[in-house]
């Protein structure tokens, strides 16, 4: 099975081969044909299955069937996503797969100033990817109208409902014309999601993939429990002793990316960092050096890594686990590209435990533990509570002094923060 067999048009096939994708994933094989026919589709698939391309590709192709000039503030495609992370990733997919087509897309989400988003919308937009809250805001201010929407996509509908967006979603959908093609993707089909699907879709085709068929299944995943202050030594040991060749390391912040790259360089390992504070030319140079093997380890933040498309990456190392579980799947998807195998190592300190739990929930896998010289039982046995501890809180001894004993911990719990309990 190839993308040509799915009857995708040439500019899309060319974009796919540029991404290094030769074979469609199961969700793409199932969803693309009915979507190209104009049918409504309910897709049961989670991140990592290739579900984004499964709807972005046919949407782009359908749009080429009649040429329309992008209209001010009035998109033809509306994609709703629960988080800004996901919205940004979907926007990126429209850029990647649509690189040889001339459609304009815009991503809007809350938490940032609306100025640039309003500006982009006013310059004409074919495709709008949005989180529900910000979209409603902009609709109310008359910066967006939905009367020309022909294609409506609800991505991660289950999360959208979990996050309490149902009322917003219904308000938005009420503004979209009845005559449209509707797609709903969800990792699970809980009764509320089924009910939502029933009310929005007409005679939908149901497509489903099980998590076993995830594209990440070729990636060997390991978790390494380690105390925060030993992460540097652990990384150094791994890169040196494992003779790792082309390693992409992820950190939570730009500052940490710099620190880690510096530490590696000082130890004689060719490393560089890329993140938002580096100029475009610095980033290009770092990427080029990484591609050609002059740099062995590239340290990146999530945002900076978005465009990294290097087939030779053999290892992804999560120096810090991401706080959005989807980012984990996207990060490790940087390895095992173009049919190759890859390995993902994740460092997990006590404070990362909640993130690990979220990742294991999302991917529905228990990531295997890898023993190593800096293994930390404390990190392994730490169990996060529902509320994460505030970052600057003092734990342990200091806390006991501050609270005159009331914040102290039980005898068997020596050294462990009060909000964590031993298994
Ligand atoms: P998604 O499930 O949409 O989050 O996609 C998971 C990852 O799979 C992303 O990094 C995509 O770029 C990648 N991907 C999508 N389609 C394919 C394909 N046909 N072959 C290989 N990788 C793909």
Tab-separated table of C-alpha atoms and ligand atoms in Angstrom:
chain	number	residue	atom	x	y	z
A	1	UNK	CA	0.000	0.000	0.000
A	2	UNK	CA	1.356	3.420	-0.944
A	3	UNK	CA	0.024	6.972	-0.864
A	4	UNK	CA	-0.465	6.732	-4.629
A	5	UNK	CA	-2.822	3.775	-4.176
A	6	UNK	CA	-4.872	5.988	-1.897
A	7	UNK	CA	-5.332	8.334	-4.858
A	8	UNK	CA	-3.630	11.263	-3.209
A	9	UNK	CA	-2.690	13.999	-5.635
A	10	UNK	CA	0.889	14.543	-6.691
A	11	UNK	CA	1.685	17.659	-4.579
A	12	UNK	CA	0.631	15.756	-1.469
A	13	UNK	CA	2.654	12.687	-2.424
A	14	UNK	CA	5.661	14.887	-2.998
A	15	UNK	CA	5.236	16.524	0.416
A	16	UNK	CA	4.951	13.088	2.036
A	17	UNK	CA	8.130	11.820	0.468
A	18	UNK	CA	9.845	14.981	1.654
A	19	UNK	CA	8.737	14.017	5.175
A	20	UNK	CA	10.227	10.583	4.588
A	21	UNK	CA	6.883	8.765	4.728
A	22	UNK	CA	6.466	5.995	2.203
A	23	UNK	CA	3.703	3.848	3.633
A	24	UNK	CA	0.401	5.039	5.006
A	25	UNK	CA	-0.401	4.012	8.569
A	26	UNK	CA	-3.507	1.879	9.293
A	27	UNK	CA	-5.637	4.867	10.311
A	28	UNK	CA	-4.616	6.663	7.115
A	29	UNK	CA	-5.490	3.623	4.991
A	30	UNK	CA	-8.926	3.454	6.568
A	31	UNK	CA	-9.802	7.131	6.864
A	32	UNK	CA	-8.448	8.705	3.676
A	33	UNK	CA	-10.721	6.971	1.091
A	34	UNK	CA	-14.076	7.810	2.749
A	35	UNK	CA	-12.888	11.345	3.504
A	36	UNK	CA	-11.925	11.868	-0.126
A	37	UNK	CA	-15.425	10.722	-1.064
A	38	UNK	CA	-16.853	13.431	1.144
A	39	UNK	CA	-18.168	11.160	3.885
A	40	UNK	CA	-18.308	12.106	7.568
A	41	UNK	CA	-15.853	10.054	9.619
A	42	UNK	CA	-15.508	9.080	13.264
A	43	UNK	CA	-11.924	8.045	13.935
A	44	UNK	CA	-10.937	6.183	17.047
A	45	UNK	CA	-7.223	6.660	17.258
A	46	UNK	CA	-4.735	8.262	19.547
A	47	UNK	CA	-1.629	10.345	19.076
A	48	UNK	CA	1.149	8.389	17.455
A	49	UNK	CA	-1.036	6.552	14.967
A	50	UNK	CA	-0.629	9.131	12.208
A	51	UNK	CA	-4.160	10.412	12.762
A	52	UNK	CA	-3.313	14.039	11.987
A	53	UNK	CA	-2.184	13.218	8.455
A	54	UNK	CA	-5.274	10.991	8.142
A	55	UNK	CA	-7.462	14.091	8.178
A	56	UNK	CA	-5.085	16.829	6.997
A	57	UNK	CA	-4.240	15.083	3.698
A	58	UNK	CA	-7.801	14.469	2.471
A	59	UNK	CA	-8.934	17.916	3.661
A	60	UNK	CA	-6.189	19.539	1.593
A	61	UNK	CA	-7.067	17.417	-1.403
A	62	UNK	CA	-10.784	18.198	-1.144
A	63	UNK	CA	-9.961	21.892	-0.968
A	64	UNK	CA	-8.085	21.758	-4.259
A	65	UNK	CA	-11.268	20.596	-5.999
A	66	UNK	CA	-12.525	24.126	-6.221
A	67	UNK	CA	-10.237	27.084	-6.143
A	68	UNK	CA	-11.309	29.868	-3.883
A	69	UNK	CA	-9.372	32.905	-2.788
A	70	UNK	CA	-8.662	32.901	0.939
A	71	UNK	CA	-11.236	35.112	2.616
A	72	UNK	CA	-10.670	37.606	5.389
A	73	UNK	CA	-11.650	36.166	8.777
A	74	UNK	CA	-13.663	33.394	7.180
A	75	UNK	CA	-12.059	29.949	6.880
A	76	UNK	CA	-13.213	26.959	4.815
A	77	UNK	CA	-11.731	24.433	7.214
A	78	UNK	CA	-12.128	24.642	10.973
A	79	UNK	CA	-10.166	22.275	13.200
A	80	UNK	CA	-10.917	22.339	16.922
A	81	UNK	CA	-8.286	20.985	19.304
A	82	UNK	CA	-8.242	20.908	23.115
A	83	UNK	CA	-4.760	22.314	23.774
A	84	UNK	CA	-2.467	24.887	22.249
A	85	UNK	CA	0.229	22.228	21.897
A	86	UNK	CA	-2.000	20.057	19.794
A	87	UNK	CA	-3.337	23.019	17.802
A	88	UNK	CA	0.228	24.077	16.997
A	89	UNK	CA	1.137	20.554	15.928
A	90	UNK	CA	-1.875	20.330	13.647
A	91	UNK	CA	-0.932	23.692	12.150
A	92	UNK	CA	2.520	22.316	11.521
A	93	UNK	CA	1.061	19.319	9.718
A	94	UNK	CA	-0.915	21.623	7.432
A	95	UNK	CA	2.362	23.422	6.646
A	96	UNK	CA	4.279	20.207	6.028
A	97	UNK	CA	1.718	18.346	3.918
A	98	UNK	CA	0.467	21.488	2.189
A	99	UNK	CA	3.907	22.829	1.307
A	100	UNK	CA	3.264	22.410	-2.450
A	101	UNK	CA	-0.264	23.790	-2.310
A	102	UNK	CA	-1.186	27.391	-1.804
A	103	UNK	CA	-3.497	27.418	1.168
A	104	UNK	CA	-3.209	29.751	4.098
A	105	UNK	CA	-3.678	28.455	7.581
A	106	UNK	CA	-3.692	30.119	10.970
A	107	UNK	CA	-3.520	28.677	14.463
A	108	UNK	CA	-5.224	30.461	17.317
A	109	UNK	CA	-5.141	29.646	21.019
A	110	UNK	CA	-5.371	31.406	24.352
A	111	UNK	CA	-2.654	32.426	26.770
A	112	UNK	CA	-0.959	34.767	24.301
A	113	UNK	CA	-1.891	38.162	22.898
A	114	UNK	CA	-4.595	38.048	20.263
A	115	UNK	CA	-3.036	40.798	18.090
A	116	UNK	CA	-0.922	38.630	15.753
A	117	UNK	CA	-3.756	36.083	15.454
A	118	UNK	CA	-6.287	38.765	14.529
A	119	UNK	CA	-3.828	40.171	12.059
A	120	UNK	CA	-3.241	36.802	10.400
A	121	UNK	CA	-6.987	36.196	10.116
A	122	UNK	CA	-7.544	39.550	8.478
A	123	UNK	CA	-5.033	38.717	5.776
A	124	UNK	CA	-7.129	35.867	4.518
A	125	UNK	CA	-7.375	32.331	5.800
A	126	UNK	CA	-8.374	28.985	4.279
A	127	UNK	CA	-7.743	26.796	7.280
A	128	UNK	CA	-8.206	27.727	10.917
A	129	UNK	CA	-6.923	25.538	13.737
A	130	UNK	CA	-8.224	26.708	17.101
A	131	UNK	CA	-8.774	25.937	20.729
A	132	UNK	CA	-12.440	26.529	21.608
A	133	UNK	CA	-12.079	29.329	24.186
A	134	UNK	CA	-9.987	31.703	22.091
A	135	UNK	CA	-12.061	30.963	19.011
A	136	UNK	CA	-15.269	31.982	20.798
A	137	UNK	CA	-13.550	35.139	22.046
A	138	UNK	CA	-12.572	36.131	18.544
A	139	UNK	CA	-15.987	35.232	17.146
A	140	UNK	CA	-17.628	37.472	19.729
A	141	UNK	CA	-15.305	40.300	18.717
A	142	UNK	CA	-16.227	39.611	15.069
A	143	UNK	CA	-12.716	38.687	14.035
A	144	UNK	CA	-13.868	35.252	12.856
A	145	UNK	CA	-16.995	34.091	11.126
A	146	UNK	CA	-17.850	30.524	10.430
A	147	UNK	CA	-20.501	30.858	7.740
A	148	UNK	CA	-18.138	29.635	5.015
A	149	UNK	CA	-16.876	26.538	6.817
A	150	UNK	CA	-17.144	23.465	4.595
A	151	UNK	CA	-15.043	21.070	6.666
A	152	UNK	CA	-15.249	20.752	10.433
A	153	UNK	CA	-12.781	18.632	12.408
A	154	UNK	CA	-12.940	17.899	16.126
A	155	UNK	CA	-9.645	16.431	17.230
A	156	UNK	CA	-9.210	14.610	20.538
A	157	UNK	CA	-12.888	14.993	21.270
A	158	UNK	CA	-12.586	12.991	24.485
A	159	UNK	CA	-10.022	15.404	25.896
A	160	UNK	CA	-12.078	18.326	24.760
A	161	UNK	CA	-14.977	16.998	26.828
A	162	UNK	CA	-12.730	16.113	29.784
A	163	UNK	CA	-11.480	19.678	29.785
A	164	UNK	CA	-15.017	21.000	29.991
A	165	UNK	CA	-15.237	22.441	26.491
A	166	UNK	CA	-18.578	20.877	25.622
A	167	UNK	CA	-20.624	24.063	25.900
A	168	UNK	CA	-18.068	26.038	23.881
A	169	UNK	CA	-17.908	23.323	21.232
A	170	UNK	CA	-21.665	23.269	20.863
A	171	UNK	CA	-21.803	27.063	20.581
A	172	UNK	CA	-19.150	26.969	17.870
A	173	UNK	CA	-20.748	24.140	15.919
A	174	UNK	CA	-24.074	25.996	15.922
A	175	UNK	CA	-22.377	28.721	13.852
A	176	UNK	CA	-21.077	26.316	11.206
A	177	UNK	CA	-23.353	25.672	8.201
A	178	UNK	CA	-25.311	22.396	8.267
A	179	UNK	CA	-24.021	21.519	4.841
A	180	UNK	CA	-20.489	20.481	5.617
A	181	UNK	CA	-18.215	17.487	6.011
A	182	UNK	CA	-17.583	16.636	9.658
A	183	UNK	CA	-14.805	14.570	11.214
A	184	UNK	CA	-14.435	13.590	14.817
A	185	UNK	CA	-11.317	11.965	16.241
A	186	UNK	CA	-11.064	10.579	19.731
A	187	UNK	CA	-8.836	8.114	21.554
A	188	UNK	CA	-11.842	6.585	23.271
A	189	UNK	CA	-15.543	6.433	22.522
A	190	UNK	CA	-17.080	7.112	25.912
A	191	UNK	CA	-20.868	7.627	26.037
A	192	UNK	CA	-20.541	11.465	26.009
A	193	UNK	CA	-18.257	11.315	22.955
A	194	UNK	CA	-20.643	8.938	21.189
A	195	UNK	CA	-23.498	11.300	21.958
A	196	UNK	CA	-21.570	14.286	20.630
A	197	UNK	CA	-20.656	12.368	17.473
A	198	UNK	CA	-24.289	11.390	16.948
A	199	UNK	CA	-25.422	14.977	17.142
A	200	UNK	CA	-22.773	16.363	14.813
A	201	UNK	CA	-22.107	13.764	12.126
A	202	UNK	CA	-24.306	12.463	9.345
A	203	UNK	CA	-24.128	8.760	8.575
A	204	UNK	CA	-20.446	8.605	9.526
A	205	UNK	CA	-17.975	5.919	8.552
A	206	UNK	CA	-16.313	4.557	11.669
A	207	UNK	CA	-12.605	3.830	11.506
A	208	UNK	CA	-10.576	2.482	14.366
A	209	UNK	CA	-7.036	1.484	15.151
A	210	UNK	CA	-5.849	-0.240	18.259
A	211	UNK	CA	-2.869	1.178	20.134
A	212	UNK	CA	-0.760	-1.833	19.095
A	213	UNK	CA	-0.595	-0.413	15.617
A	214	UNK	CA	1.026	2.808	16.747
A	215	UNK	CA	3.830	4.143	14.603
A	216	UNK	CA	5.887	4.360	17.775
A	217	UNK	CA	5.880	0.609	18.160
A	218	UNK	CA	9.194	0.263	16.363
A	219	UNK	CA	10.778	2.477	18.980
A	220	UNK	CA	12.422	0.776	21.919
A	221	UNK	CA	11.380	2.790	24.956
A	222	UNK	CA	13.101	2.747	28.329
A	223	UNK	CA	12.770	4.781	31.478
A	224	UNK	CA	15.832	5.456	33.635
A	225	UNK	CA	15.082	6.514	37.194
A	226	UNK	CA	17.623	9.031	38.376
A	227	UNK	CA	17.936	11.870	40.865
A	228	UNK	CA	17.789	15.307	39.312
A	229	UNK	CA	21.425	16.137	40.162
A	230	UNK	CA	22.717	12.963	38.516
A	231	UNK	CA	21.065	13.475	35.128
A	232	UNK	CA	24.204	15.054	33.641
A	233	UNK	CA	26.470	12.160	34.581
A	234	UNK	CA	23.904	9.673	33.378
A	235	UNK	CA	23.687	11.352	29.987
A	236	UNK	CA	27.417	11.492	29.637
A	237	UNK	CA	27.769	7.820	30.527
A	238	UNK	CA	25.051	6.784	28.095
A	239	UNK	CA	26.466	8.728	25.175
A	240	UNK	CA	30.015	7.548	25.850
A	241	UNK	CA	29.537	3.949	26.813
A	242	UNK	CA	26.648	3.277	24.479
A	243	UNK	CA	28.614	4.786	21.593
A	244	UNK	CA	25.464	6.615	20.623
A	245	UNK	CA	25.857	8.279	17.256
A	246	UNK	CA	23.117	10.726	16.412
A	247	UNK	CA	21.380	11.736	19.617
A	248	UNK	CA	18.596	14.230	20.117
A	249	UNK	CA	18.214	15.325	23.752
A	250	UNK	CA	15.148	17.167	25.017
A	251	UNK	CA	15.114	19.528	27.963
A	252	UNK	CA	12.275	21.489	29.503
A	253	UNK	CA	13.815	24.945	29.139
A	254	UNK	CA	16.195	26.871	26.879
A	255	UNK	CA	18.481	27.499	29.808
A	256	UNK	CA	18.754	23.798	30.540
A	257	UNK	CA	19.373	23.046	26.864
A	258	UNK	CA	22.366	25.402	26.919
A	259	UNK	CA	23.656	23.947	30.172
A	260	UNK	CA	23.468	20.371	28.967
A	261	UNK	CA	25.167	21.184	25.648
A	262	UNK	CA	27.939	23.041	27.499
A	263	UNK	CA	28.442	20.174	29.911
A	264	UNK	CA	28.802	17.709	27.015
A	265	UNK	CA	31.190	19.972	25.133
A	266	UNK	CA	33.360	20.329	28.244
A	267	UNK	CA	33.542	16.554	28.434
A	268	UNK	CA	34.762	16.333	24.870
A	269	UNK	CA	31.520	15.403	23.155
A	270	UNK	CA	30.493	17.434	20.128
A	271	UNK	CA	27.191	18.985	21.109
A	272	UNK	CA	25.045	21.976	20.297
A	273	UNK	CA	21.752	23.418	21.518
A	274	UNK	CA	18.825	24.753	19.530
A	275	UNK	CA	15.995	26.735	21.015
A	276	UNK	CA	13.925	29.843	20.533
A	277	UNK	CA	16.657	32.228	21.662
A	278	UNK	CA	19.006	31.188	18.871
A	279	UNK	CA	18.877	33.005	15.589
A	280	UNK	CA	17.524	31.257	12.519
A	281	UNK	CA	21.036	31.001	11.062
A	282	UNK	CA	22.446	29.510	14.283
A	283	UNK	CA	19.677	26.928	14.267
A	284	UNK	CA	20.223	26.054	10.634
A	285	UNK	CA	23.940	25.663	11.226
A	286	UNK	CA	23.402	23.444	14.256
A	287	UNK	CA	20.978	21.266	12.298
A	288	UNK	CA	23.334	21.021	9.350
A	289	UNK	CA	26.221	20.011	11.623
A	290	UNK	CA	24.007	17.442	13.278
A	291	UNK	CA	22.907	16.022	9.930
A	292	UNK	CA	26.451	15.647	8.687
A	293	UNK	CA	27.643	14.064	11.923
A	294	UNK	CA	29.917	16.926	12.958
A	295	UNK	CA	27.729	17.343	16.012
A	296	UNK	CA	26.942	14.100	17.831
A	297	UNK	CA	24.382	15.375	20.304
A	298	UNK	CA	21.798	18.042	19.665
A	299	UNK	CA	19.984	19.418	22.701
A	300	UNK	CA	16.595	20.963	21.993
A	301	UNK	CA	13.437	22.278	23.531
A	302	UNK	CA	10.065	21.063	22.213
A	303	UNK	CA	9.335	24.135	20.139
A	304	UNK	CA	12.758	24.166	18.498
A	305	UNK	CA	12.529	20.479	17.659
A	306	UNK	CA	9.282	20.811	15.708
A	307	UNK	CA	10.930	21.139	12.348
A	308	UNK	CA	13.645	18.580	12.913
A	309	UNK	CA	13.358	15.952	10.258
A	310	UNK	CA	16.518	13.915	10.267
A	311	UNK	CA	16.314	10.260	9.374
A	312	UNK	CA	19.576	9.294	11.021
A	313	UNK	CA	18.515	10.087	14.607
A	314	UNK	CA	19.227	6.843	16.444
A	315	UNK	CA	18.360	7.927	19.965
A	316	UNK	CA	16.018	10.387	21.555
A	317	UNK	CA	16.800	11.150	25.176
A	318	UNK	CA	14.287	12.893	27.365
A	319	UNK	CA	16.577	14.622	29.832
A	320	UNK	CA	13.363	16.059	31.239
A	321	UNK	CA	10.009	14.442	30.619
A	322	UNK	CA	7.514	16.723	28.898
A	323	UNK	CA	4.507	17.904	30.898
A	324	UNK	CA	2.199	17.314	27.922
A	325	UNK	CA	2.054	13.577	27.232
A	326	UNK	CA	1.484	14.189	23.488
A	327	UNK	CA	4.881	15.847	23.327
A	328	UNK	CA	6.434	12.559	24.419
A	329	UNK	CA	5.007	10.777	21.404
A	330	UNK	CA	6.117	13.568	19.105
A	331	UNK	CA	9.578	13.667	20.623
A	332	UNK	CA	10.232	9.964	20.347
A	333	UNK	CA	8.737	10.029	16.844
A	334	UNK	CA	11.862	11.959	15.815
A	335	UNK	CA	13.690	8.639	15.878
A	336	UNK	CA	12.728	5.486	13.960
A	337	UNK	CA	11.999	7.612	10.914
A	338	UNK	CA	11.722	6.273	7.411
A	339	UNK	CA	11.353	2.689	8.524
A	340	UNK	CA	14.473	2.602	10.727
A	341	UNK	CA	14.465	1.402	14.319
A	342	UNK	CA	15.140	3.809	17.136
A	343	UNK	CA	15.548	4.021	20.880
A	344	UNK	CA	14.069	6.488	23.321
A	345	UNK	CA	15.496	6.865	26.819
A	346	UNK	CA	13.585	8.912	29.345
A	347	UNK	CA	15.165	10.214	32.520
A	348	UNK	CA	12.699	10.296	35.345
A	349	UNK	CA	13.430	12.024	38.652
A	350	UNK	CA	10.943	12.077	41.542
A	351	UNK	CA	9.482	15.331	40.267
A	352	UNK	CA	8.835	13.802	36.817
A	353	UNK	CA	6.720	10.932	38.125
A	354	UNK	CA	3.371	12.553	37.323
A	355	UNK	CA	4.510	13.166	33.769
A	356	UNK	CA	5.571	9.544	33.376
A	357	UNK	CA	2.189	8.404	34.638
A	358	UNK	CA	0.389	10.644	32.115
A	359	UNK	CA	2.569	9.339	29.280
A	360	UNK	CA	1.945	5.717	30.198
A	361	UNK	CA	-1.774	6.424	30.350
A	362	UNK	CA	-1.842	8.088	26.952
A	363	UNK	CA	0.251	5.470	25.193
A	364	UNK	CA	-1.322	2.667	27.194
A	365	UNK	CA	2.043	1.097	27.744
A	366	UNK	CA	4.179	0.498	30.764
A	367	UNK	CA	7.602	1.737	29.798
A	368	UNK	CA	10.299	-0.727	30.776
A	369	UNK	CA	12.862	0.340	33.376
A	370	UNK	CA	16.524	0.290	32.433
A	371	UNK	CA	18.943	-0.254	35.299
A	372	UNK	CA	22.076	1.898	35.229
A	373	UNK	CA	24.861	3.033	37.592
A	374	UNK	CA	22.944	6.112	38.763
A	375	UNK	CA	19.646	4.298	39.293
A	376	UNK	CA	17.539	6.002	41.960
A	377	UNK	CA	15.171	3.876	44.009
A	378	UNK	CA	13.766	7.087	45.404
A	379	UNK	CA	12.732	8.335	41.972
A	380	UNK	CA	11.366	4.936	41.036
A	381	UNK	CA	9.231	4.623	44.131
A	382	UNK	CA	8.004	8.186	44.264
A	383	UNK	CA	4.302	8.350	43.554
A	384	UNK	CA	2.949	11.693	42.483
A	385	UNK	CA	-0.202	13.040	44.028
A	386	UNK	CA	-2.980	14.546	41.938
A	387	UNK	CA	-1.743	18.064	42.606
A	388	UNK	CA	1.904	18.557	41.724
A	389	UNK	CA	3.926	20.224	44.448
A	390	UNK	CA	4.655	23.890	43.791
A	391	UNK	CA	8.173	24.153	42.340
A	392	UNK	CA	9.860	26.302	44.970
A	393	UNK	CA	8.493	24.586	48.055
A	394	UNK	CA	11.080	23.415	50.549
A	395	UNK	CA	10.890	19.762	51.312
A	396	UNK	CA	12.387	17.565	53.968
A	397	UNK	CA	14.347	19.049	56.858
A	398	UNK	CA	13.590	22.690	56.272
A	399	UNK	CA	9.924	22.002	56.163
A	400	UNK	CA	9.990	20.254	59.475
A	401	UNK	CA	11.677	23.244	61.073
A	402	UNK	CA	9.252	25.684	59.504
A	403	UNK	CA	6.192	23.887	60.632
A	404	UNK	CA	7.332	22.878	64.079
A	405	UNK	CA	6.877	19.219	63.288
A	406	UNK	CA	3.436	19.291	61.738
A	407	UNK	CA	4.917	19.022	58.268
A	408	UNK	CA	7.352	16.303	59.232
A	409	UNK	CA	7.180	12.831	57.860
A	410	UNK	CA	6.848	9.415	59.322
A	411	UNK	CA	9.853	7.384	60.401
A	412	UNK	CA	9.858	4.980	57.492
A	413	UNK	CA	9.710	7.794	54.991
A	414	UNK	CA	13.135	9.230	55.597
A	415	UNK	CA	14.273	11.663	52.936
A	416	UNK	CA	11.147	11.358	50.862
A	417	UNK	CA	9.036	14.474	50.313
A	418	UNK	CA	5.860	14.500	52.340
A	419	UNK	CA	3.600	14.478	49.325
A	420	UNK	CA	5.192	11.364	47.942
A	421	UNK	CA	4.705	8.020	49.472
A	422	UNK	CA	6.785	4.910	49.306
A	423	UNK	CA	5.283	1.981	47.503
B	1	LIG	P1	0.005	11.705	14.959
B	1	LIG	O1	-0.668	10.462	15.373
B	1	LIG	O2	-0.739	12.457	13.932
B	1	LIG	O3	0.352	12.541	16.144
B	1	LIG	O4	1.392	11.301	14.236
B	1	LIG	C1	2.433	10.641	14.914
B	1	LIG	C2	3.756	10.752	14.175
B	1	LIG	O5	3.756	9.926	13.015
B	1	LIG	C3	4.071	12.145	13.688
B	1	LIG	O6	5.413	12.441	14.025
B	1	LIG	C4	3.892	12.075	12.190
B	1	LIG	O7	4.723	12.984	11.546
B	1	LIG	C5	4.272	10.629	11.889
B	1	LIG	N1	3.607	10.061	10.705
B	1	LIG	C6	2.398	10.382	10.188
B	1	LIG	N2	2.128	9.637	9.092
B	1	LIG	C7	3.187	8.806	8.921
B	1	LIG	C8	3.503	7.786	7.950
B	1	LIG	N3	2.657	7.463	6.989
B	1	LIG	N4	4.671	7.141	8.092
B	1	LIG	C9	5.517	7.451	9.095
B	1	LIG	N5	5.284	8.397	10.025
B	1	LIG	C10	4.139	9.073	9.949
